[in-house]
Tab-separated table of C-alpha atoms in Angstrom:
chain	number	residue	atom	x	y	z
A	1	MET	CA	1.481	-1.365	17.006
A	2	VAL	CA	4.695	-0.159	18.499
A	3	HIS	CA	7.598	0.059	16.021
A	4	VAL	CA	9.841	-2.532	17.644
A	5	ARG	CA	10.994	-5.943	16.416
A	6	ILE	CA	9.233	-8.814	18.189
A	7	SER	CA	11.330	-9.770	21.198
A	8	SER	CA	9.017	-10.672	24.084
A	9	ARG	CA	8.578	-14.329	25.027
A	10	GLU	CA	4.864	-14.149	24.150
A	11	GLY	CA	5.636	-12.396	20.851
A	12	LEU	CA	8.280	-14.917	19.833
A	13	ALA	CA	5.882	-17.773	20.635
A	14	MET	CA	3.197	-16.091	18.505
A	15	GLU	CA	5.676	-15.562	15.675
A	16	ALA	CA	6.770	-19.219	15.755
A	17	ALA	CA	3.179	-20.525	15.808
A	18	VAL	CA	2.095	-18.306	12.917
A	19	ARG	CA	5.267	-19.103	10.955
A	20	GLU	CA	4.483	-22.817	11.228
A	21	LEU	CA	1.036	-22.200	9.682
A	22	ALA	CA	2.010	-19.638	7.038
A	23	ILE	CA	5.234	-21.106	5.710
A	24	ARG	CA	3.417	-24.263	4.554
A	25	LEU	CA	1.672	-22.254	1.858
A	26	PRO	CA	3.305	-22.048	-1.601
A	27	GLU	CA	5.789	-19.232	-2.264
A	28	VAL	CA	5.353	-17.566	1.133
A	29	THR	CA	8.188	-15.368	2.332
A	30	GLU	CA	8.843	-13.801	5.717
A	31	LYS	CA	9.959	-10.202	6.004
A	32	VAL	CA	10.622	-7.718	8.789
A	33	ASP	CA	9.704	-4.215	7.633
A	34	SER	CA	11.233	-0.893	8.621
A	35	PHE	CA	8.742	-0.607	11.509
A	36	GLY	CA	9.911	-3.925	12.990
A	37	HIS	CA	6.729	-5.791	12.038
A	38	THR	CA	7.142	-9.379	10.935
A	39	SER	CA	5.022	-10.173	7.901
A	40	PHE	CA	4.267	-13.201	5.804
A	41	ARG	CA	3.814	-12.443	2.136
A	42	VAL	CA	2.967	-14.032	-1.159
A	43	ASN	CA	4.065	-12.274	-4.332
A	44	ASP	CA	5.392	-9.580	-1.948
A	45	LYS	CA	1.840	-8.848	-0.744
A	46	PRO	CA	1.378	-9.225	3.014
A	47	PHE	CA	-1.442	-11.348	4.372
A	48	VAL	CA	-0.183	-11.573	7.976
A	49	MET	CA	1.585	-8.949	10.080
A	50	MET	CA	2.752	-9.146	13.684
A	51	GLY	CA	4.362	-6.777	16.115
A	52	GLU	CA	4.799	-5.860	19.733
A	53	GLY	CA	1.621	-4.063	20.777
A	54	GLY	CA	2.851	-2.030	23.715
A	55	ALA	CA	1.095	-2.477	27.072
A	56	ASP	CA	-1.356	-5.047	25.695
A	57	GLY	CA	1.391	-7.278	24.339
A	58	PRO	CA	2.051	-8.699	20.869
A	59	VAL	CA	-0.536	-8.282	18.111
A	60	LEU	CA	-1.405	-10.517	15.180
A	61	SER	CA	-3.099	-8.901	12.164
A	62	PHE	CA	-4.315	-10.726	9.079
A	63	LYS	CA	-6.294	-10.069	5.926
A	64	VAL	CA	-9.653	-11.731	5.334
A	65	LEU	CA	-12.683	-11.216	3.122
A	66	LYS	CA	-15.032	-8.420	4.217
A	67	THR	CA	-17.747	-10.941	5.186
A	68	THR	CA	-15.276	-12.847	7.379
A	69	GLN	CA	-14.095	-9.570	8.876
A	70	GLU	CA	-17.661	-8.743	9.928
A	71	ILE	CA	-18.024	-12.149	11.590
A	72	LEU	CA	-14.726	-11.793	13.456
A	73	LEU	CA	-15.431	-8.222	14.565
A	74	ALA	CA	-18.651	-9.451	16.166
A	75	GLN	CA	-16.564	-11.750	18.375
A	76	LYS	CA	-14.805	-10.720	21.542
A	77	HIS	CA	-11.103	-9.807	21.225
A	78	PHE	CA	-10.979	-9.133	17.458
A	79	TYR	CA	-10.795	-5.553	16.247
A	80	LYS	CA	-10.347	-3.713	12.982
A	81	THR	CA	-6.662	-3.180	12.265
A	82	PRO	CA	-5.782	0.531	12.434
A	83	TYR	CA	-5.040	2.197	9.072
A	84	ILE	CA	-5.715	-0.927	6.952
A	85	GLY	CA	-8.883	-2.359	8.504
A	86	HIS	CA	-11.001	-0.942	5.694
A	87	HIS	CA	-9.170	-3.394	3.401
A	88	GLY	CA	-10.371	-6.419	5.399
A	89	TRP	CA	-7.643	-6.623	8.047
A	90	VAL	CA	-8.447	-7.755	11.597
A	91	SER	CA	-6.218	-7.903	14.663
A	92	ILE	CA	-6.062	-9.791	17.929
A	93	HIS	CA	-3.643	-9.630	20.844
A	94	ALA	CA	-1.602	-12.792	21.371
A	95	LYS	CA	-2.845	-13.107	24.960
A	96	ASN	CA	-6.354	-13.693	23.542
A	97	ILE	CA	-5.374	-16.555	21.231
A	98	ALA	CA	-5.981	-19.886	22.953
A	99	ASP	CA	-5.040	-22.095	19.988
A	100	TYR	CA	-3.220	-20.859	16.899
A	101	SER	CA	-4.459	-23.788	14.815
A	102	MET	CA	-7.939	-22.219	15.078
A	103	LEU	CA	-6.587	-19.349	12.938
A	104	ALA	CA	-5.277	-21.574	10.117
A	105	ASP	CA	-8.368	-21.139	7.930
A	106	TYR	CA	-8.227	-17.357	8.320
A	107	LEU	CA	-4.560	-17.283	7.371
A	108	LEU	CA	-5.340	-19.404	4.313
A	109	GLU	CA	-8.136	-16.995	3.393
A	110	GLY	CA	-5.731	-14.071	3.665
A	111	TYR	CA	-3.180	-15.930	1.586
A	112	LEU	CA	-5.781	-16.550	-1.140
A	113	CYS	CA	-6.730	-12.847	-1.085
A	114	ALA	CA	-3.100	-11.849	-1.689
A	115	ALA	CA	-1.895	-14.686	-3.950
A	116	PRO	CA	-1.703	-14.431	-7.725
A	117	LYS	CA	-4.385	-16.320	-9.657
A	118	ARG	CA	-2.045	-19.181	-10.618
A	119	LEU	CA	-1.400	-19.978	-6.938
A	120	VAL	CA	-5.095	-19.680	-6.087
A	121	LYS	CA	-5.879	-22.191	-8.839
A	122	GLN	CA	-3.095	-24.463	-7.568
A	123	MET	CA	-4.512	-24.372	-4.027
A	124	GLN	CA	-8.063	-24.988	-5.275
A	125	ALA	CA	-6.903	-28.006	-7.297
A	126	LYS	CA	-5.051	-29.349	-4.259
A	127	THR	CA	-8.159	-28.945	-2.075
A	128	GLN	CA	-10.404	-30.686	-4.624
A	129	ALA	CA	-7.973	-33.588	-4.915
A	130	GLN	CA	-8.152	-34.273	-1.189
């Protein structure tokens, strides 16, 4: 990712769509780091990061379980996030995302990977009650 704050029309649209999904989760905060990447965090642990990706446009990166990562990497357009991919991170360029709501389950999975146990239990209880 290029070290620039998201400013393109496509990047701002991506940021808004992901914010709508991520901010619904308990205790999520949004932060822009020193590289200009926008991240969504729980307990100050990132589970989503976004940035301008240079010539290919904005990039969305998110944490998932290793098994989910393998499934996503087998699909067109997803790739292992540089530097942190070995921790279960995958990336996709915004231009390849047809519907952000299709990513909601992956963002939830990333959230659950990063969240403290008390929040995981809270989310599990909420899911079972539905």
